[in-house]
Structure formats: structure tokens, C-alpha cells
Coordinates of C-alpha atoms in Angstrom, one line a residue:
M1270 CA 0.0 0.1 0.0
T1271 CA 1.2 3.4 -1.1
K1272 CA 2.2 5.3 2.0
P1273 CA 1.0 8.8 2.5
G1274 CA 2.9 11.5 0.8
A1275 CA 5.2 8.9 -0.9
M1276 CA 6.3 9.1 -4.7
H1277 CA 4.9 6.7 -6.8
A1278 CA 7.5 5.1 -9.5
W1279 CA 7.6 2.1 -11.9
R1280 CA 10.6 -0.1 -11.0
R1281 CA 12.8 -1.2 -13.8
S1282 CA 14.9 -4.7 -14.4
D1283 CA 17.9 -3.0 -12.8
G1284 CA 16.3 -2.1 -9.7
R1285 CA 16.2 1.6 -10.3
K1286 CA 12.9 3.6 -10.4
G1287 CA 11.2 6.0 -12.5
I1288 CA 9.0 8.6 -11.8
R1289 CA 7.3 8.7 -15.3
N1290 CA 6.4 5.8 -17.7
T1291 CA 7.2 7.4 -21.2
V1292 CA 7.0 5.8 -24.4
V1293 CA 9.9 7.2 -26.7
V1294 CA 9.7 6.8 -30.5
T1295 CA 13.2 7.3 -31.2
Y1296 CA 14.7 8.4 -35.1
L1297 CA 18.1 6.8 -35.8
V1298 CA 18.9 9.1 -38.6
E1299 CA 17.3 12.5 -39.6
C1300 CA 16.0 10.9 -42.6
A1301 CA 13.7 9.0 -39.9
H1302 CA 12.6 12.4 -38.2
H1303 CA 9.6 13.1 -39.9
V1304 CA 8.0 9.7 -39.7
A1305 CA 8.9 9.6 -35.7
R1306 CA 7.0 12.9 -35.5
Q1307 CA 4.1 11.7 -37.6
I1308 CA 3.9 8.5 -35.7
V1309 CA 3.5 10.6 -32.2
R1310 CA 1.0 13.1 -33.7
P1311 CA -2.2 11.2 -32.5
F1312 CA -0.8 11.1 -29.0
E1313 CA -0.5 14.9 -28.2
G1314 CA -0.7 15.3 -24.5
M1315 CA 0.3 12.0 -23.6
D1316 CA 3.4 10.3 -22.2
V1317 CA 5.0 9.7 -25.7
H1318 CA 8.0 11.9 -26.8
V1319 CA 10.1 11.9 -29.7
I1320 CA 13.8 11.5 -29.4
G1321 CA 16.9 10.7 -31.9
F1322 CA 20.3 11.2 -33.3
P1323 CA 20.5 13.0 -36.7
G1324 CA 23.9 11.6 -37.9
C1325 CA 24.0 8.9 -40.3
F1326 CA 27.5 7.9 -39.0
P1327 CA 27.5 7.2 -35.1
N1328 CA 30.1 8.0 -32.8
D1329 CA 30.8 6.3 -29.5
Y1330 CA 29.2 9.3 -27.6
S1331 CA 26.0 9.3 -29.7
Q1332 CA 25.4 5.4 -29.0
R1333 CA 26.1 5.5 -25.4
M1334 CA 23.5 8.2 -25.2
M1335 CA 20.8 6.6 -27.1
E1336 CA 21.6 3.1 -25.1
T1337 CA 21.3 5.1 -21.9
L1338 CA 18.7 7.2 -22.7
C1339 CA 16.2 4.7 -23.7
T1340 CA 17.0 2.7 -20.7
H1341 CA 16.8 5.4 -18.4
P1342 CA 14.4 4.7 -15.7
N1343 CA 11.6 7.1 -16.5
V1344 CA 10.9 5.5 -19.9
G1345 CA 8.7 2.7 -20.1
G1346 CA 9.1 1.5 -23.8
V1347 CA 10.3 2.3 -27.1
L1348 CA 9.8 2.1 -30.7
L1349 CA 13.1 2.8 -32.8
V1350 CA 12.7 4.0 -36.5
S1351 CA 15.3 3.7 -38.8
L1352 CA 15.4 4.7 -42.4
G1353 CA 17.4 1.4 -43.3
C1354 CA 20.4 2.3 -44.8
E1355 CA 22.2 4.5 -42.1
N1356 CA 25.2 3.0 -40.2
F1357 CA 23.9 3.5 -36.7
R1358 CA 24.2 0.5 -34.8
K1359 CA 20.9 -0.2 -34.5
G1360 CA 20.9 -4.0 -34.0
Q1361 CA 23.1 -3.3 -30.6
L1362 CA 20.6 -0.6 -29.6
F1363 CA 17.8 -2.9 -29.9
R1364 CA 19.7 -5.9 -28.1
H1365 CA 20.5 -3.2 -25.1
I1366 CA 16.8 -2.3 -24.9
E1367 CA 15.5 -5.7 -25.3
A1368 CA 17.9 -7.0 -22.4
T1369 CA 15.9 -5.0 -20.1
G1370 CA 12.7 -6.3 -20.3
R1371 CA 10.8 -3.4 -21.8
P1372 CA 8.6 -3.2 -24.9
V1373 CA 10.9 -2.1 -28.0
E1374 CA 10.1 -2.6 -32.0
L1375 CA 12.4 -1.9 -34.7
L1376 CA 10.6 -0.2 -37.7
T1377 CA 12.6 0.1 -40.7
I1378 CA 10.7 2.7 -43.2
Q1379 CA 12.5 1.3 -46.5
H1380 CA 11.4 -2.1 -45.3
S1381 CA 7.9 -1.2 -43.9
G1382 CA 6.5 0.2 -47.4
G1383 CA 7.7 4.0 -47.0
T1384 CA 6.1 6.9 -44.9
E1385 CA 2.6 6.1 -44.8
A1386 CA 2.8 2.5 -44.1
S1387 CA 5.3 3.1 -41.4
V1388 CA 3.7 5.7 -39.7
R1389 CA 0.3 3.4 -39.6
L1390 CA 2.6 0.7 -37.9
G1391 CA 4.1 2.8 -35.5
R1392 CA 1.0 4.3 -34.4
D1393 CA -0.4 0.7 -34.0
W1394 CA 2.6 -0.3 -32.2
V1395 CA 2.7 2.5 -29.8
S1396 CA -1.4 2.3 -28.9
K1397 CA -0.9 -1.4 -28.0
T1398 CA 2.1 -0.4 -25.8
L1399 CA 0.3 2.6 -24.0
S1400 CA -2.3 0.0 -23.1
Y1401 CA 0.1 -2.6 -22.0
L1402 CA 2.0 0.2 -19.9
I1403 CA -1.1 1.8 -17.9
D1404 CA -1.5 -1.6 -16.1
A1405 CA 2.1 -1.4 -14.8
P1406 CA 2.3 -1.7 -11.1
T1407 CA 3.6 1.1 -9.2
V1408 CA 5.9 1.3 -5.9
D1409 CA 6.7 3.7 -3.4
M1410 CA 10.0 5.8 -3.8
V1411 CA 11.9 7.9 -1.4
P1412 CA 14.0 11.3 -1.7
S1413 CA 17.2 9.5 -1.6
E1414 CA 16.4 7.2 -4.9
L1415 CA 16.2 10.5 -6.5
I1416 CA 18.8 12.0 -9.0
I1417 CA 18.3 15.6 -9.4
G1418 CA 20.1 17.7 -12.0
T1419 CA 20.3 21.5 -12.1
I1420 CA 21.2 23.9 -15.2
C1421 CA 20.9 27.7 -15.7
G1422 CA 20.0 29.4 -19.0
G1423 CA 19.0 33.0 -20.2
S1424 CA 20.6 34.3 -17.1
D1425 CA 20.9 38.0 -16.0
A1426 CA 21.9 39.7 -13.3
T1427 CA 19.0 38.1 -10.9
S1428 CA 20.0 34.7 -11.7
G1429 CA 23.2 34.8 -9.2
I1430 CA 21.2 36.5 -6.7
A1431 CA 18.1 34.8 -6.4
G1432 CA 17.3 31.9 -8.8
N1433 CA 21.0 30.1 -8.3
P1434 CA 21.0 30.4 -4.7
A1435 CA 17.6 29.4 -4.2
A1436 CA 18.4 26.1 -6.5
G1437 CA 21.5 25.5 -4.3
R1438 CA 19.7 25.4 -1.0
A1439 CA 17.3 23.2 -2.6
F1440 CA 20.2 20.7 -3.5
D1441 CA 21.3 20.8 0.1
M1442 CA 18.1 19.8 1.3
L1443 CA 17.5 17.0 -1.2
L1444 CA 21.1 15.8 -0.3
A1445 CA 20.2 16.0 3.4
E1446 CA 17.6 13.6 2.3
G1447 CA 20.2 11.0 0.7
A1448 CA 19.2 12.0 -3.0
T1449 CA 22.5 12.5 -5.5
C1450 CA 22.3 15.9 -7.3
I1451 CA 24.2 16.8 -10.5
F1452 CA 25.3 20.3 -11.3
E1453 CA 27.3 21.2 -14.6
E1454 CA 28.3 24.1 -17.0
T1455 CA 32.3 23.6 -16.8
G1456 CA 32.3 26.3 -19.3
E1457 CA 30.2 28.6 -17.0
L1458 CA 32.6 27.8 -14.0
I1459 CA 35.7 29.8 -15.2
G1460 CA 37.1 32.1 -12.5
C1461 CA 35.6 29.5 -9.4
E1462 CA 37.3 26.7 -10.2
H1463 CA 39.7 27.2 -7.0
I1464 CA 36.3 27.8 -5.0
I1465 CA 34.9 24.5 -6.2
A1466 CA 38.0 22.7 -5.1
E1467 CA 37.6 23.7 -1.9
R1468 CA 34.6 21.6 -1.5
A1469 CA 36.3 18.2 -2.8
A1470 CA 36.1 15.1 -1.1
N1471 CA 39.8 14.8 -1.2
P1472 CA 42.9 16.5 -3.0
A1473 CA 43.1 14.3 -6.1
L1474 CA 39.6 15.0 -6.6
A1475 CA 40.2 18.9 -6.3
N1476 CA 42.8 18.8 -8.9
E1477 CA 40.3 16.7 -11.2
L1478 CA 38.1 19.7 -10.6
V1479 CA 40.2 22.5 -11.4
G1480 CA 41.5 20.5 -14.4
S1481 CA 37.9 20.1 -16.0
V1482 CA 37.2 24.0 -15.5
K1483 CA 40.6 24.8 -17.2
K1484 CA 39.8 22.2 -19.8
A1485 CA 36.6 24.1 -20.9
A1486 CA 38.7 27.4 -20.9
R1487 CA 41.1 26.0 -23.4
Y1488 CA 38.1 24.5 -25.6
Y1489 CA 36.4 28.0 -25.7
A1490 CA 39.8 29.6 -26.5
D1491 CA 40.3 27.1 -29.2
M1492 CA 36.8 27.8 -30.6
G1493 CA 37.0 31.5 -30.3
Y1494 CA 33.5 31.5 -28.6
G1495 CA 32.7 31.3 -24.8
S1496 CA 29.7 30.7 -22.8
F1497 CA 28.4 34.1 -22.8
S1498 CA 25.8 35.5 -25.1
Q1499 CA 24.5 38.6 -25.9
G1500 CA 20.9 38.2 -23.4
N1501 CA 23.6 37.8 -20.6
A1502 CA 24.7 41.1 -21.2
E1503 CA 21.6 43.1 -21.8
G1504 CA 20.6 41.3 -18.6
G1505 CA 23.2 43.2 -16.6
L1506 CA 26.1 40.2 -16.6
T1507 CA 29.5 42.1 -17.6
T1508 CA 32.3 39.3 -17.7
I1509 CA 32.3 35.2 -17.5
E1510 CA 33.6 35.4 -13.8
E1511 CA 30.8 37.3 -13.1
K1512 CA 28.3 34.9 -14.6
S1513 CA 30.1 32.0 -13.2
M1514 CA 29.9 33.3 -9.9
G1515 CA 26.2 33.0 -10.4
A1516 CA 26.0 29.5 -12.2
Y1517 CA 28.7 28.2 -8.8
A1518 CA 25.6 29.1 -6.6
K1519 CA 23.3 26.6 -7.8
S1520 CA 25.7 23.6 -6.5
G1521 CA 24.8 24.5 -3.0
S1522 CA 27.3 24.1 -0.3
A1523 CA 27.8 20.6 0.1
C1524 CA 30.9 18.4 -0.3
I1525 CA 31.6 17.4 -3.8
Q1526 CA 32.0 13.6 -4.0
G1527 CA 33.1 13.4 -7.7
I1528 CA 33.1 14.1 -11.6
V1529 CA 30.7 12.4 -14.2
K1530 CA 30.8 12.6 -17.8
P1531 CA 27.5 11.8 -19.9
C1532 CA 26.0 8.6 -19.3
I1533 CA 27.8 7.9 -16.4
V1534 CA 25.2 7.5 -13.4
P1535 CA 26.8 8.4 -9.9
P1536 CA 27.9 5.0 -8.3
K1537 CA 27.1 6.6 -4.8
Q1538 CA 24.4 9.4 -3.1
G1539 CA 26.0 12.6 -3.2
L1540 CA 26.9 15.7 -5.3
Y1541 CA 28.4 15.5 -8.4
L1542 CA 30.0 17.7 -11.2
L1543 CA 28.9 16.9 -14.8
D1544 CA 31.6 17.8 -17.4
V1545 CA 30.0 18.3 -20.7
V1546 CA 33.2 19.6 -22.6
P1547 CA 34.2 17.1 -24.9
D1548 CA 38.2 15.9 -24.6
G1549 CA 41.0 16.5 -27.1
P1550 CA 40.8 19.5 -29.5
P1551 CA 37.6 20.5 -31.4
R1552 CA 36.4 18.3 -33.7
F1553 CA 32.5 18.2 -33.7
G1554 CA 31.9 22.0 -32.8
F1555 CA 30.8 23.5 -29.7
P1556 CA 30.5 21.6 -26.6
N1557 CA 26.5 22.4 -26.0
I1558 CA 24.8 24.0 -29.0
N1559 CA 22.1 25.4 -26.5
D1560 CA 20.8 24.4 -22.9
N1561 CA 18.8 21.6 -24.1
A1562 CA 21.9 19.7 -24.9
E1563 CA 23.1 19.9 -21.3
I1564 CA 19.9 18.8 -20.0
I1565 CA 19.9 15.7 -21.9
E1566 CA 23.0 14.9 -20.7
L1567 CA 21.9 15.4 -17.2
I1568 CA 19.1 13.0 -18.1
S1569 CA 21.6 10.5 -19.5
C1570 CA 23.3 10.8 -15.8
G1571 CA 19.8 9.2 -14.5
A1572 CA 18.3 12.5 -13.4
H1573 CA 14.8 11.7 -13.0
A1574 CA 14.0 15.7 -13.3
V1575 CA 16.1 18.8 -13.7
I1576 CA 15.9 22.4 -12.2
F1577 CA 16.4 25.2 -14.5
V1578 CA 17.1 28.7 -13.3
T1579 CA 16.9 31.6 -15.5
G1580 CA 16.1 35.3 -15.2
R1581 CA 15.8 36.3 -19.1
G1582 CA 13.0 33.7 -19.2
S1583 CA 13.3 30.4 -21.1
V1584 CA 10.4 28.2 -22.2
V1585 CA 12.2 24.5 -22.7
G1586 CA 11.5 21.6 -21.5
S1587 CA 12.8 18.1 -22.5
A1588 CA 11.7 14.7 -23.5
I1589 CA 12.0 11.7 -20.8
S1590 CA 12.5 13.6 -17.4
P1591 CA 10.4 17.0 -16.7
V1592 CA 12.4 20.2 -16.1
L1593 CA 11.2 22.4 -12.9
K1594 CA 11.7 26.1 -14.2
V1595 CA 12.9 28.5 -11.5
C1596 CA 12.4 32.1 -12.2
A1597 CA 15.1 34.5 -10.8
N1598 CA 13.7 37.8 -12.0
P1599 CA 10.2 38.9 -10.7
E1600 CA 9.8 41.1 -13.8
T1601 CA 10.2 38.0 -16.2
F1602 CA 8.1 35.9 -14.1
A1603 CA 5.1 38.7 -14.2
R1604 CA 5.3 38.4 -17.9
M1605 CA 5.7 34.9 -18.3
P1606 CA 3.9 33.2 -15.4
E1607 CA 2.5 30.3 -17.7
D1608 CA 5.9 29.3 -18.2
M1609 CA 7.3 29.1 -14.5
D1610 CA 7.1 27.2 -11.7
V1611 CA 8.8 29.0 -9.0
N1612 CA 8.9 32.6 -8.8
A1613 CA 12.8 33.1 -7.2
G1614 CA 12.1 36.7 -8.0
R1615 CA 10.3 37.2 -4.3
I1616 CA 13.6 37.2 -2.8
L1617 CA 14.3 40.5 -4.4
S1618 CA 10.7 41.8 -5.0
E1619 CA 9.2 40.5 -1.7
N1620 CA 11.8 40.0 0.9
A1621 CA 11.3 36.3 0.5
S1622 CA 14.0 34.2 2.3
L1623 CA 16.5 31.8 0.4
E1624 CA 15.3 29.1 2.9
D1625 CA 11.4 29.5 1.8
V1626 CA 12.0 29.4 -1.9
G1627 CA 14.4 26.4 -1.6
T1628 CA 11.9 24.8 0.2
E1629 CA 9.4 25.5 -2.3
I1630 CA 11.9 24.1 -5.0
R1631 CA 12.6 21.1 -3.0
D1632 CA 8.8 20.5 -2.4
K1633 CA 7.9 20.7 -6.0
V1634 CA 10.4 18.2 -6.7
I1635 CA 9.1 15.7 -4.8
A1636 CA 5.7 16.4 -5.9
L1637 CA 6.6 15.6 -9.7
G1638 CA 6.6 12.0 -8.2
Q1639 CA 3.1 12.3 -6.8
A1640 CA 1.5 13.1 -10.1
G1641 CA 2.6 16.7 -10.3
Q1642 CA 3.4 17.9 -13.7
T1643 CA 5.8 21.3 -14.6
A1644 CA 4.7 24.2 -16.5
S1645 CA 6.6 22.9 -19.4
E1646 CA 5.2 19.3 -19.2
R1647 CA 1.8 21.0 -19.2
L1648 CA 2.5 23.4 -22.2
G1649 CA 3.6 20.1 -24.4
H1650 CA 7.5 21.1 -24.1
Q1651 CA 9.9 18.0 -25.2
E1652 CA 12.4 19.4 -26.7
F1653 CA 15.6 17.0 -27.6
V1654 CA 19.3 17.8 -28.9
L1655 CA 22.0 15.2 -29.5
T1656 CA 25.1 16.0 -31.6
Y1657 CA 28.4 14.3 -32.1
K1658 CA 30.9 14.4 -29.2
S1659 CA 34.2 12.6 -28.0
F1660 CA 35.1 11.8 -24.5
D1661 CA 38.2 9.8 -22.6
P1662 CA 37.2 7.4 -19.9
L1663 CA 37.3 9.2 -16.5
G1664 CA 40.5 8.5 -14.4
P1665 CA 40.4 7.0 -10.8
A1666 CA 40.5 10.3 -8.9
C1667 CA 37.0 11.7 -10.6
L1668 CA 35.2 8.7 -8.5
P1669 CA 37.5 8.8 -5.3
N1670 CA 34.5 6.8 -3.4
V1671 CA 33.7 4.4 -6.3
A1672 CA 34.8 1.2 -4.4
A1673 CA 32.6 2.2 -1.5
A1674 CA 29.3 2.4 -3.7

């Protein structure tokens, strides 16, 4: 029997629990994207999302991302949509999903009669799978089983003094309850690397934290482009260091237990930094072309939900995991209330305390496991971006407590 106030979740074969039971329709090359979109059209407002990889040739990062996302605990079933002649390792992906016990089907457009026939077959499969999943039993879930990510985007001068500190306070609360929390954006921590290092679990990890931020600075210098937008400047920010101080605040105050990279689930509870900047010289372009690429990488690390802080105003959500929007600027909140979940601007305009807003964020995260929805979910936002990257394996200093996991 469900305990009063408990979260409701779906248990997966690997023991993890999901707060959603989503069917993902996954295109394996851009040529199959339209068919995937057409398949989900009749299911608007239902828990059916489109994700996919546009490239014809995969790399190890894209393959791991697709395997990890299709078996995320929030995913209940997967329809793979292939054109047929792409080089993506679809058989490997299919077998990886099948081994978890989830419903999975591979639809190949060139073998199924083309666009219209494939759309009909895909819709039939999704309908049957939804009927099957509706009867799936749920189990109780407690905060210590959650993985929560945080990101900031569309930042302005209020982000670092209201929204991000409030998100950091919510992180501290969730961590105190045993949850796992992940913050990222090493390209927006430039200038704060030594402050971050002071919170490391040990000196070796401290060196890795400094190195990850320095790597981001080198990468952006090589690209001739930094993580500082025109909108940031219009919102009152003046330097990347100033922006970094605000971005740093959303990590809270807890000890940092390790560094992860995309597709690596933290091995034990605690606070982790996600390094999203590719290793080696620039090969595939910018580290992240927009906020949604970073959201998806947080989700690939197991995030059940993502706290998104914005001052200028961002409307995006995500496929697979809900995105909770925390608005730092009271004027932005007044203009865009239907897109926001928490008005952290109350700290500036109504003398609300950091503790109060942090508690509101924490409570709304928990409510997502109690049939609650975010604003972006209600509005139908299911953005998804996946491009090419390249990463080296993590060194032992990045996860110093892995042996104890």
C-alpha cells in the first residue's frame, strides 16, 4: 500500500525506479525524423516523446547516449525508427533495450512500405504499448532514490543573487535526505575552479575539478567563442567570471563527491559535477549548442528531473525527464507566469527568504513523483538535442569513493 506523501514510481529490471513511464519514439537518422514525428501526432498530451540522433554515422558518444536514454528509469517502452541504410548500430541498440525487459520494436521505413505504411505501423505499436503500460504496477519511492540535475540558462543579473542560490539551497535539502544531485556547465565555472576545489572530497578530486574547468576554458579559446551570450549582457552581466559566480551558486554548499561525464550514473549518493566539454581538440563543434543539449546529458546521468534557473526567461522543457523552471527575475515571472514553476524573484521583490524559496523548489521536485507536472510538461515542451562529441574515460580520481558504492 502506498504510504501517505510517498512518491509513486515504476521499478525497472535493474532496480532503479522512474517517476514517469514514457514511451519514446526514437529516430536513428535525420531521414527518419519526420516519420517519428508523424507517429506521435495522435498521442499529443500523452506520455509519448520523440528523441533521436540525426547523424548517419554514429560515434561512441552518440551510441552510448541512445542506449542510456532509451533505458532511463523514466522510460517504459521504445519504438526505434530507422530509415534502413544509415550506419547507426541499431541492432546493438535494440538488443541493449530488449535485455532490460522493456517493450521495444524496430521499424525500418525502407522495409515497411515507406512513410505512410511506417506511420500506421508505428502508431499501432505505440497504442498497444500504452495499453500495456497503463496497467503497470507502481511502487513507493523516497527522496534518497532520486537523482536531480540543475542547469541555468537565459541568465541575467538576478540569476546569481536569487534563482541559483535558491536552487543550491534546494540541492542542500535534497542531499540531506540522501538524494543524488548533479550540477554542470564547466564552461560557466571559469574563475570559480579553486573555490569549487575547496569543496572536493579529497585533494586528488580537487585537482580534477580544477582541470575540468581549465579544459573548458582551453576548448572555448580554441573555438574562439565563450559561454556568454548577448542576452546575458543585456540582462546586466558583464564578464564570464561574474556569470560563473552565479552559475556556481546553484551547486549549494555540500561536499563534492566526484566528477561524471555524459552517460555515467553517479555510483553513490551525493553531489557531483558533470563535465560536458569534449576531450581533446575541437572536432565536432561547440560543447553544447543550446541548453537542451546539457539537459539531455544530465538526464543521461540518470536525472529523474532537472531544475532550470532562468532570469531572462526560457520556455524549454525536455523529453524523458521533467524540467522545473525557477525564475530569478520577478519582472520576467510577471511576463511569463505560465512558463514558470517557482518565482525565486520573490527574494528580490517581496523579501522572501532563500530558505523559503529553496523549500518550495524541493517540495515541487518531490511533487513530480506524486502526479505533479511542471509548466513545460503542461505546455507540451519535449525538446531534444543530440549531436557528436568525444570523451576520454574517467580517471580514478574523478570518482574517489567508487569502491565504496
